[in-house]
Amino acid sequence: MFLGIDLGTSNCTVVLFDADGCERASARRGYALERHSAGRAEADPERWWTVTAEAVEAVVASREVDPGAIEAVGITGLATGYVPLDASGTPLRSVILSF
């Protein structure tokens, strides 16, 4: 089994594939953006983590997959979403997104 995770602008999509590349399960969890001036918005990186975990859990539970059967994880994400962190890895602020 292979797990694909896509953290997009307003949602996280997780898809589970078998060894033949066939989709076995998927889940999507959305999150709100805080919109500001034209072409700029902010997102909460803690919310990204939460919705990603929820979507992964939903996919694994939907097919009763043993997490140990997942051989690889592929992750894609926002190109311009930098997350400033403190020394302990905690986000310092919301992520500024440009469109």
mmCIF file of N, CA, C and O in Angstrom:
data_model
loop_
_atom_site.group_PDB
_atom_site.id
_atom_site.type_symbol
_atom_site.label_atom_id
_atom_site.label_comp_id
_atom_site.label_asym_id
_atom_site.label_seq_id
_atom_site.Cartn_x
_atom_site.Cartn_y
_atom_site.Cartn_z
ATOM 1 N N MET A 1 0.833 -1.173 0.000
ATOM 2 C CA MET A 1 0.000 0.000 0.000
ATOM 3 C C MET A 1 0.886 1.247 0.000
ATOM 4 O O MET A 1 1.971 1.251 0.563
ATOM 5 N N PHE A 2 0.357 2.277 -0.648
ATOM 6 C CA PHE A 2 1.064 3.550 -0.733
ATOM 7 C C PHE A 2 0.083 4.655 -0.383
ATOM 8 O O PHE A 2 -1.078 4.607 -0.787
ATOM 9 N N LEU A 3 0.545 5.658 0.334
ATOM 10 C CA LEU A 3 -0.311 6.743 0.782
ATOM 11 C C LEU A 3 0.138 8.044 0.133
ATOM 12 O O LEU A 3 1.321 8.383 0.177
ATOM 13 N N GLY A 4 -0.796 8.754 -0.485
ATOM 14 C CA GLY A 4 -0.514 10.054 -1.066
ATOM 15 C C GLY A 4 -1.224 11.130 -0.264
ATOM 16 O O GLY A 4 -2.405 10.984 0.063
ATOM 17 N N ILE A 5 -0.495 12.193 0.064
ATOM 18 C CA ILE A 5 -1.056 13.304 0.834
ATOM 19 C C ILE A 5 -0.820 14.588 0.053
ATOM 20 O O ILE A 5 0.318 14.894 -0.310
ATOM 21 N N ASP A 6 -1.903 15.323 -0.204
ATOM 22 C CA ASP A 6 -1.800 16.613 -0.892
ATOM 23 C C ASP A 6 -2.389 17.688 -0.003
ATOM 24 O O ASP A 6 -3.596 17.721 0.238
ATOM 25 N N LEU A 7 -1.531 18.569 0.489
ATOM 26 C CA LEU A 7 -1.976 19.708 1.293
ATOM 27 C C LEU A 7 -2.151 20.883 0.343
ATOM 28 O O LEU A 7 -1.178 21.484 -0.106
ATOM 29 N N GLY A 8 -3.401 21.160 0.000
ATOM 30 C CA GLY A 8 -3.700 22.217 -0.956
ATOM 31 C C GLY A 8 -4.047 23.531 -0.288
ATOM 32 O O GLY A 8 -3.911 23.696 0.919
ATOM 33 N N THR A 9 -4.525 24.466 -1.077
ATOM 34 C CA THR A 9 -4.833 25.800 -0.587
ATOM 35 C C THR A 9 -5.950 25.804 0.448
ATOM 36 O O THR A 9 -5.890 26.550 1.421
ATOM 37 N N SER A 10 -6.955 24.951 0.273
ATOM 38 C CA SER A 10 -8.080 24.983 1.217
ATOM 39 C C SER A 10 -8.498 23.614 1.733
ATOM 40 O O SER A 10 -9.479 23.501 2.461
ATOM 41 N N ASN A 11 -7.767 22.558 1.366
ATOM 42 C CA ASN A 11 -8.086 21.237 1.904
ATOM 43 C C ASN A 11 -6.889 20.302 1.799
ATOM 44 O O ASN A 11 -5.935 20.571 1.083
ATOM 45 N N CYS A 12 -6.998 19.206 2.526
ATOM 46 C CA CYS A 12 -6.002 18.141 2.468
ATOM 47 C C CYS A 12 -6.688 16.903 1.906
ATOM 48 O O CYS A 12 -7.750 16.507 2.399
ATOM 49 N N THR A 13 -6.091 16.313 0.895
ATOM 50 C CA THR A 13 -6.617 15.098 0.294
ATOM 51 C C THR A 13 -5.614 13.978 0.525
ATOM 52 O O THR A 13 -4.419 14.147 0.284
ATOM 53 N N VAL A 14 -6.119 12.840 0.996
ATOM 54 C CA VAL A 14 -5.288 11.664 1.239
ATOM 55 C C VAL A 14 -5.860 10.507 0.431
ATOM 56 O O VAL A 14 -7.073 10.270 0.451
ATOM 57 N N VAL A 15 -4.992 9.800 -0.297
ATOM 58 C CA VAL A 15 -5.430 8.678 -1.123
ATOM 59 C C VAL A 15 -4.533 7.476 -0.832
ATOM 60 O O VAL A 15 -3.310 7.605 -0.760
ATOM 61 N N LEU A 16 -5.161 6.313 -0.689
ATOM 62 C CA LEU A 16 -4.448 5.061 -0.480
ATOM 63 C C LEU A 16 -4.486 4.260 -1.773
ATOM 64 O O LEU A 16 -5.552 4.073 -2.363
ATOM 65 N N PHE A 17 -3.316 3.824 -2.225
ATOM 66 C CA PHE A 17 -3.194 3.035 -3.450
ATOM 67 C C PHE A 17 -2.646 1.658 -3.121
ATOM 68 O O PHE A 17 -1.839 1.510 -2.202
ATOM 69 N N ASP A 18 -3.056 0.661 -3.925
ATOM 70 C CA ASP A 18 -2.466 -0.663 -3.766
ATOM 71 C C ASP A 18 -1.228 -0.763 -4.664
ATOM 72 O O ASP A 18 -0.870 0.190 -5.357
ATOM 73 N N ALA A 19 -0.592 -1.908 -4.647
ATOM 74 C CA ALA A 19 0.658 -2.107 -5.402
ATOM 75 C C ALA A 19 0.475 -1.986 -6.906
ATOM 76 O O ALA A 19 1.432 -1.727 -7.639
ATOM 77 N N ASP A 20 -0.772 -2.138 -7.402
ATOM 78 C CA ASP A 20 -1.052 -1.991 -8.827
ATOM 79 C C ASP A 20 -1.398 -0.552 -9.209
ATOM 80 O O ASP A 20 -1.701 -0.277 -10.364
ATOM 81 N N GLY A 21 -1.373 0.353 -8.235
ATOM 82 C CA GLY A 21 -1.687 1.754 -8.507
ATOM 83 C C GLY A 21 -3.175 2.062 -8.497
ATOM 84 O O GLY A 21 -3.580 3.152 -8.881
ATOM 85 N N CYS A 22 -3.981 1.123 -8.042
ATOM 86 C CA CYS A 22 -5.431 1.338 -7.974
ATOM 87 C C CYS A 22 -5.790 2.013 -6.659
ATOM 88 O O CYS A 22 -5.286 1.629 -5.604
ATOM 89 N N GLU A 23 -6.663 3.002 -6.752
ATOM 90 C CA GLU A 23 -7.107 3.698 -5.545
ATOM 91 C C GLU A 23 -7.946 2.757 -4.690
ATOM 92 O O GLU A 23 -8.882 2.130 -5.162
ATOM 93 N N ARG A 24 -7.608 2.676 -3.416
ATOM 94 C CA ARG A 24 -8.348 1.818 -2.480
ATOM 95 C C ARG A 24 -9.241 2.621 -1.553
ATOM 96 O O ARG A 24 -10.272 2.132 -1.103
ATOM 97 N N ALA A 25 -8.834 3.853 -1.237
ATOM 98 C CA ALA A 25 -9.633 4.705 -0.346
ATOM 99 C C ALA A 25 -9.121 6.131 -0.455
ATOM 100 O O ALA A 25 -7.975 6.357 -0.850
ATOM 101 N N SER A 26 -9.984 7.076 -0.120
ATOM 102 C CA SER A 26 -9.550 8.476 -0.096
ATOM 103 C C SER A 26 -10.391 9.245 0.912
ATOM 104 O O SER A 26 -11.486 8.830 1.287
ATOM 105 N N ALA A 27 -9.849 10.374 1.349
ATOM 106 C CA ALA A 27 -10.561 11.264 2.265
ATOM 107 C C ALA A 27 -10.070 12.678 2.028
ATOM 108 O O ALA A 27 -8.919 12.892 1.627
ATOM 109 N N ARG A 28 -10.945 13.625 2.275
ATOM 110 C CA ARG A 28 -10.596 15.042 2.124
ATOM 111 C C ARG A 28 -11.112 15.788 3.338
ATOM 112 O O ARG A 28 -12.231 15.575 3.780
ATOM 113 N N ARG A 29 -10.292 16.667 3.854
ATOM 114 C CA ARG A 29 -10.675 17.518 4.976
ATOM 115 C C ARG A 29 -10.306 18.954 4.611
ATOM 116 O O ARG A 29 -9.190 19.229 4.185
ATOM 117 N N GLY A 30 -11.254 19.849 4.785
ATOM 118 C CA GLY A 30 -11.029 21.244 4.433
ATOM 119 C C GLY A 30 -10.651 22.100 5.626
ATOM 120 O O GLY A 30 -10.765 21.684 6.773
ATOM 121 N N TYR A 31 -10.192 23.297 5.307
ATOM 122 C CA TYR A 31 -9.876 24.275 6.346
ATOM 123 C C TYR A 31 -10.074 25.668 5.772
ATOM 124 O O TYR A 31 -9.975 25.884 4.562
ATOM 125 N N ALA A 32 -10.381 26.586 6.641
ATOM 126 C CA ALA A 32 -10.658 27.964 6.221
ATOM 127 C C ALA A 32 -9.363 28.756 6.078
ATOM 128 O O ALA A 32 -8.377 28.507 6.754
ATOM 129 N N LEU A 33 -9.422 29.703 5.180
ATOM 130 C CA LEU A 33 -8.343 30.676 5.027
ATOM 131 C C LEU A 33 -8.824 32.013 5.569
ATOM 132 O O LEU A 33 -9.999 32.353 5.460
ATOM 133 N N GLU A 34 -7.913 32.750 6.131
ATOM 134 C CA GLU A 34 -8.224 34.111 6.550
ATOM 135 C C GLU A 34 -7.800 35.025 5.402
ATOM 136 O O GLU A 34 -6.612 35.155 5.103
ATOM 137 N N ARG A 35 -8.776 35.595 4.730
ATOM 138 C CA ARG A 35 -8.485 36.425 3.538
ATOM 139 C C ARG A 35 -8.197 37.862 3.950
ATOM 140 O O ARG A 35 -8.863 38.418 4.812
ATOM 141 N N HIS A 36 -7.195 38.429 3.284
ATOM 142 C CA HIS A 36 -6.799 39.818 3.538
ATOM 143 C C HIS A 36 -6.920 40.592 2.234
ATOM 144 O O HIS A 36 -7.846 40.385 1.476
ATOM 145 N N SER A 37 -5.944 41.422 1.958
ATOM 146 C CA SER A 37 -5.969 42.218 0.735
ATOM 147 C C SER A 37 -5.973 41.307 -0.492
ATOM 148 O O SER A 37 -5.678 40.117 -0.399
ATOM 149 N N ALA A 38 -6.281 41.878 -1.621
ATOM 150 C CA ALA A 38 -6.345 41.115 -2.873
ATOM 151 C C ALA A 38 -5.065 40.312 -3.072
ATOM 152 O O ALA A 38 -3.967 40.841 -2.983
ATOM 153 N N GLY A 39 -5.234 39.016 -3.293
ATOM 154 C CA GLY A 39 -4.094 38.171 -3.590
ATOM 155 C C GLY A 39 -3.339 37.656 -2.383
ATOM 156 O O GLY A 39 -2.286 37.056 -2.525
ATOM 157 N N ARG A 40 -3.862 37.892 -1.173
ATOM 158 C CA ARG A 40 -3.152 37.419 0.018
ATOM 159 C C ARG A 40 -4.126 36.815 1.017
ATOM 160 O O ARG A 40 -5.228 37.315 1.216
ATOM 161 N N ALA A 41 -3.701 35.720 1.620
ATOM 162 C CA ALA A 41 -4.499 35.057 2.650
ATOM 163 C C ALA A 41 -3.533 34.422 3.646
ATOM 164 O O ALA A 41 -2.338 34.332 3.392
ATOM 165 N N GLU A 42 -4.073 33.996 4.777
ATOM 166 C CA GLU A 42 -3.262 33.314 5.781
ATOM 167 C C GLU A 42 -3.947 32.010 6.166
ATOM 168 O O GLU A 42 -5.169 31.902 6.141
ATOM 169 N N ALA A 43 -3.129 31.021 6.520
ATOM 170 C CA ALA A 43 -3.633 29.723 6.956
ATOM 171 C C ALA A 43 -2.951 29.334 8.259
ATOM 172 O O ALA A 43 -1.795 29.693 8.500
ATOM 173 N N ASP A 44 -3.664 28.605 9.082
ATOM 174 C CA ASP A 44 -3.151 28.151 10.372
ATOM 175 C C ASP A 44 -2.417 26.821 10.196
ATOM 176 O O ASP A 44 -3.050 25.808 9.881
ATOM 177 N N PRO A 45 -1.095 26.780 10.396
ATOM 178 C CA PRO A 45 -0.363 25.529 10.191
ATOM 179 C C PRO A 45 -0.766 24.429 11.175
ATOM 180 O O PRO A 45 -0.671 23.250 10.850
ATOM 181 N N GLU A 46 -1.239 24.790 12.351
ATOM 182 C CA GLU A 46 -1.721 23.776 13.298
ATOM 183 C C GLU A 46 -2.966 23.087 12.727
ATOM 184 O O GLU A 46 -3.150 21.888 12.883
ATOM 185 N N ARG A 47 -3.802 23.851 12.044
ATOM 186 C CA ARG A 47 -4.992 23.276 11.411
ATOM 187 C C ARG A 47 -4.587 22.340 10.272
ATOM 188 O O ARG A 47 -5.207 21.302 10.070
ATOM 189 N N TRP A 48 -3.530 22.700 9.525
ATOM 190 C CA TRP A 48 -3.028 21.810 8.476
ATOM 191 C C TRP A 48 -2.701 20.443 9.076
ATOM 192 O O TRP A 48 -3.052 19.404 8.522
ATOM 193 N N TRP A 49 -1.998 20.453 10.201
ATOM 194 C CA TRP A 49 -1.600 19.206 10.846
ATOM 195 C C TRP A 49 -2.836 18.404 11.261
ATOM 196 O O TRP A 49 -2.913 17.203 11.036
ATOM 197 N N THR A 50 -3.810 19.097 11.847
ATOM 198 C CA THR A 50 -5.025 18.430 12.328
ATOM 199 C C THR A 50 -5.805 17.780 11.193
ATOM 200 O O THR A 50 -6.184 16.607 11.279
ATOM 201 N N VAL A 51 -6.049 18.529 10.107
ATOM 202 C CA VAL A 51 -6.844 17.964 9.007
ATOM 203 C C VAL A 51 -6.087 16.851 8.290
ATOM 204 O O VAL A 51 -6.704 15.883 7.831
ATOM 205 N N THR A 52 -4.773 16.954 8.213
ATOM 206 C CA THR A 52 -3.982 15.886 7.594
ATOM 207 C C THR A 52 -4.100 14.610 8.419
ATOM 208 O O THR A 52 -4.358 13.526 7.872
ATOM 209 N N ALA A 53 -3.947 14.728 9.729
ATOM 210 C CA ALA A 53 -4.071 13.551 10.603
ATOM 211 C C ALA A 53 -5.475 12.952 10.507
ATOM 212 O O ALA A 53 -5.631 11.727 10.437
ATOM 213 N N GLU A 54 -6.508 13.801 10.479
ATOM 214 C CA GLU A 54 -7.887 13.311 10.368
ATOM 215 C C GLU A 54 -8.111 12.550 9.065
ATOM 216 O O GLU A 54 -8.752 11.495 9.043
ATOM 217 N N ALA A 55 -7.595 13.082 7.968
ATOM 218 C CA ALA A 55 -7.782 12.438 6.668
ATOM 219 C C ALA A 55 -7.023 11.114 6.593
ATOM 220 O O ALA A 55 -7.538 10.116 6.071
ATOM 221 N N VAL A 56 -5.801 11.072 7.112
ATOM 222 C CA VAL A 56 -5.039 9.824 7.126
ATOM 223 C C VAL A 56 -5.768 8.781 7.967
ATOM 224 O O VAL A 56 -5.931 7.626 7.549
ATOM 225 N N GLU A 57 -6.232 9.180 9.135
ATOM 226 C CA GLU A 57 -6.954 8.249 10.005
ATOM 227 C C GLU A 57 -8.221 7.726 9.324
ATOM 228 O O GLU A 57 -8.543 6.535 9.423
ATOM 229 N N ALA A 58 -8.931 8.602 8.619
ATOM 230 C CA ALA A 58 -10.160 8.188 7.929
ATOM 231 C C ALA A 58 -9.867 7.162 6.838
ATOM 232 O O ALA A 58 -10.594 6.176 6.689
ATOM 233 N N VAL A 59 -8.803 7.374 6.081
ATOM 234 C CA VAL A 59 -8.439 6.440 5.005
ATOM 235 C C VAL A 59 -8.041 5.088 5.587
ATOM 236 O O VAL A 59 -8.509 4.040 5.133
ATOM 237 N N VAL A 60 -7.206 5.106 6.593
ATOM 238 C CA VAL A 60 -6.752 3.849 7.196
ATOM 239 C C VAL A 60 -7.930 3.101 7.813
ATOM 240 O O VAL A 60 -8.068 1.885 7.637
ATOM 241 N N ALA A 61 -8.813 3.812 8.491
ATOM 242 C CA ALA A 61 -9.967 3.175 9.133
ATOM 243 C C ALA A 61 -10.973 2.654 8.109
ATOM 244 O O ALA A 61 -11.578 1.600 8.310
ATOM 245 N N SER A 62 -11.139 3.368 6.994
ATOM 246 C CA SER A 62 -12.151 2.978 6.010
ATOM 247 C C SER A 62 -11.851 1.634 5.360
ATOM 248 O O SER A 62 -12.760 0.926 4.952
ATOM 249 N N ARG A 63 -10.619 1.287 5.257
ATOM 250 C CA ARG A 63 -10.235 0.010 4.636
ATOM 251 C C ARG A 63 -9.632 -0.948 5.664
ATOM 252 O O ARG A 63 -9.109 -1.989 5.293
ATOM 253 N N GLU A 64 -9.685 -0.559 6.923
ATOM 254 C CA GLU A 64 -9.093 -1.368 7.985
ATOM 255 C C GLU A 64 -7.672 -1.782 7.624
ATOM 256 O O GLU A 64 -7.304 -2.955 7.666
ATOM 257 N N VAL A 65 -6.885 -0.794 7.255
ATOM 258 C CA VAL A 65 -5.516 -1.021 6.815
ATOM 259 C C VAL A 65 -4.582 -1.033 8.015
ATOM 260 O O VAL A 65 -4.656 -0.157 8.879
ATOM 261 N N ASP A 66 -3.724 -2.006 8.068
ATOM 262 C CA ASP A 66 -2.663 -2.014 9.060
ATOM 263 C C ASP A 66 -1.656 -0.951 8.631
ATOM 264 O O ASP A 66 -1.100 -1.034 7.529
ATOM 265 N N PRO A 67 -1.420 0.084 9.452
ATOM 266 C CA PRO A 67 -0.463 1.120 9.047
ATOM 267 C C PRO A 67 0.899 0.558 8.652
ATOM 268 O O PRO A 67 1.597 1.139 7.827
ATOM 269 N N GLY A 68 1.267 -0.598 9.199
ATOM 270 C CA GLY A 68 2.534 -1.226 8.827
ATOM 271 C C GLY A 68 2.562 -1.731 7.399
ATOM 272 O O GLY A 68 3.622 -2.004 6.850
ATOM 273 N N ALA A 69 1.377 -1.840 6.765
ATOM 274 C CA ALA A 69 1.297 -2.291 5.371
ATOM 275 C C ALA A 69 1.578 -1.149 4.401
ATOM 276 O O ALA A 69 1.735 -1.383 3.201
ATOM 277 N N ILE A 70 1.640 0.071 4.895
ATOM 278 C CA ILE A 70 1.934 1.223 4.032
ATOM 279 C C ILE A 70 3.444 1.293 3.842
ATOM 280 O O ILE A 70 4.194 1.494 4.791
ATOM 281 N N GLU A 71 3.861 1.092 2.591
ATOM 282 C CA GLU A 71 5.285 1.013 2.285
ATOM 283 C C GLU A 71 5.933 2.355 1.988
ATOM 284 O O GLU A 71 7.140 2.498 2.122
ATOM 285 N N ALA A 72 5.129 3.315 1.532
ATOM 286 C CA ALA A 72 5.692 4.616 1.189
ATOM 287 C C ALA A 72 4.612 5.683 1.312
ATOM 288 O O ALA A 72 3.423 5.400 1.183
ATOM 289 N N VAL A 73 5.063 6.899 1.572
ATOM 290 C CA VAL A 73 4.169 8.052 1.676
ATOM 291 C C VAL A 73 4.728 9.142 0.765
ATOM 292 O O VAL A 73 5.912 9.474 0.837
ATOM 293 N N GLY A 74 3.853 9.677 -0.101
ATOM 294 C CA GLY A 74 4.228 10.804 -0.951
ATOM 295 C C GLY A 74 3.453 12.034 -0.490
ATOM 296 O O GLY A 74 2.258 11.945 -0.215
ATOM 297 N N ILE A 75 4.144 13.153 -0.380
ATOM 298 C CA ILE A 75 3.518 14.381 0.119
ATOM 299 C C ILE A 75 3.765 15.523 -0.858
ATOM 300 O O ILE A 75 4.892 15.734 -1.309
ATOM 301 N N THR A 76 2.685 16.229 -1.184
ATOM 302 C CA THR A 76 2.807 17.457 -1.959
ATOM 303 C C THR A 76 2.163 18.569 -1.149
ATOM 304 O O THR A 76 1.327 18.332 -0.285
ATOM 305 N N GLY A 77 2.563 19.791 -1.429
ATOM 306 C CA GLY A 77 2.010 20.902 -0.665
ATOM 307 C C GLY A 77 2.135 22.215 -1.382
ATOM 308 O O GLY A 77 2.579 22.292 -2.530
ATOM 309 N N LEU A 78 1.765 23.232 -0.669
ATOM 310 C CA LEU A 78 1.795 24.590 -1.199
ATOM 311 C C LEU A 78 3.216 25.001 -1.558
ATOM 312 O O LEU A 78 4.150 24.723 -0.803
ATOM 313 N N ALA A 79 3.357 25.682 -2.659
ATOM 314 C CA ALA A 79 4.689 26.100 -3.099
ATOM 315 C C ALA A 79 5.206 27.298 -2.311
ATOM 316 O O ALA A 79 6.406 27.435 -2.123
ATOM 317 N N THR A 80 4.317 28.156 -1.853
ATOM 318 C CA THR A 80 4.770 29.386 -1.201
ATOM 319 C C THR A 80 4.310 29.493 0.250
ATOM 320 O O THR A 80 4.180 30.566 0.783
ATOM 321 N N GLY A 81 4.064 28.365 0.908
ATOM 322 C CA GLY A 81 3.581 28.402 2.277
ATOM 323 C C GLY A 81 4.675 28.102 3.279
ATOM 324 O O GLY A 81 4.834 26.977 3.713
ATOM 325 N N TYR A 82 5.466 29.097 3.643
ATOM 326 C CA TYR A 82 6.556 28.901 4.593
ATOM 327 C C TYR A 82 6.026 29.004 6.019
ATOM 328 O O TYR A 82 5.260 29.902 6.338
ATOM 329 N N VAL A 83 6.457 28.084 6.866
ATOM 330 C CA VAL A 83 5.998 28.048 8.256
ATOM 331 C C VAL A 83 7.173 28.407 9.163
ATOM 332 O O VAL A 83 8.083 27.599 9.355
ATOM 333 N N PRO A 84 7.169 29.613 9.743
ATOM 334 C CA PRO A 84 8.239 29.966 10.680
ATOM 335 C C PRO A 84 8.032 29.219 11.998
ATOM 336 O O PRO A 84 6.931 29.186 12.541
ATOM 337 N N LEU A 85 9.103 28.587 12.494
ATOM 338 C CA LEU A 85 9.034 27.774 13.708
ATOM 339 C C LEU A 85 9.972 28.305 14.781
ATOM 340 O O LEU A 85 11.007 28.891 14.469
ATOM 341 N N ASP A 86 9.619 28.051 16.045
ATOM 342 C CA ASP A 86 10.554 28.373 17.117
ATOM 343 C C ASP A 86 11.494 27.179 17.308
ATOM 344 O O ASP A 86 11.415 26.190 16.573
ATOM 345 N N ALA A 87 12.372 27.247 18.304
ATOM 346 C CA ALA A 87 13.381 26.206 18.505
ATOM 347 C C ALA A 87 12.775 24.842 18.813
ATOM 348 O O ALA A 87 13.395 23.808 18.544
ATOM 349 N N SER A 88 11.555 24.811 19.342
ATOM 350 C CA SER A 88 10.927 23.527 19.666
ATOM 351 C C SER A 88 10.042 23.005 18.539
ATOM 352 O O SER A 88 9.404 21.962 18.676
ATOM 353 N N GLY A 89 9.983 23.727 17.409
ATOM 354 C CA GLY A 89 9.192 23.286 16.261
ATOM 355 C C GLY A 89 7.758 23.767 16.264
ATOM 356 O O GLY A 89 6.951 23.322 15.459
ATOM 357 N N THR A 90 7.421 24.691 17.134
ATOM 358 C CA THR A 90 6.073 25.249 17.207
ATOM 359 C C THR A 90 5.944 26.414 16.225
ATOM 360 O O THR A 90 6.807 27.301 16.210
ATOM 361 N N PRO A 91 4.873 26.428 15.410
ATOM 362 C CA PRO A 91 4.687 27.548 14.482
ATOM 363 C C PRO A 91 4.582 28.884 15.232
ATOM 364 O O PRO A 91 3.930 28.972 16.279
ATOM 365 N N LEU A 92 5.251 29.896 14.693
ATOM 366 C CA LEU A 92 5.253 31.221 15.311
ATOM 367 C C LEU A 92 4.051 32.070 14.916
ATOM 368 O O LEU A 92 3.673 32.981 15.636
ATOM 369 N N ARG A 93 3.466 31.769 13.760
ATOM 370 C CA ARG A 93 2.349 32.555 13.265
ATOM 371 C C ARG A 93 1.661 31.804 12.141
ATOM 372 O O ARG A 93 2.113 30.761 11.724
ATOM 373 N N SER A 94 0.575 32.393 11.677
ATOM 374 C CA SER A 94 -0.111 31.839 10.499
ATOM 375 C C SER A 94 0.797 31.969 9.287
ATOM 376 O O SER A 94 1.689 32.822 9.241
ATOM 377 N N VAL A 95 0.544 31.131 8.321
ATOM 378 C CA VAL A 95 1.336 31.136 7.083
ATOM 379 C C VAL A 95 0.716 32.128 6.107
ATOM 380 O O VAL A 95 -0.503 32.097 5.866
ATOM 381 N N ILE A 96 1.522 33.007 5.546
ATOM 382 C CA ILE A 96 1.053 33.965 4.555
ATOM 383 C C ILE A 96 1.110 33.293 3.186
ATOM 384 O O ILE A 96 2.142 32.779 2.767
ATOM 385 N N LEU A 97 -0.041 33.307 2.495
ATOM 386 C CA LEU A 97 -0.137 32.704 1.165
ATOM 387 C C LEU A 97 -0.352 33.794 0.134
ATOM 388 O O LEU A 97 -1.099 34.739 0.368
ATOM 389 N N SER A 98 0.294 33.669 -1.004
ATOM 390 C CA SER A 98 0.110 34.603 -2.104
ATOM 391 C C SER A 98 -0.516 33.874 -3.265
ATOM 392 O O SER A 98 -0.177 32.732 -3.547
ATOM 393 N N PHE A 99 -1.424 34.550 -3.944
ATOM 394 C CA PHE A 99 -2.102 33.936 -5.097
ATOM 395 C C PHE A 99 -1.807 34.708 -6.352
ATOM 396 O O PHE A 99 -1.591 35.845 -6.372
#
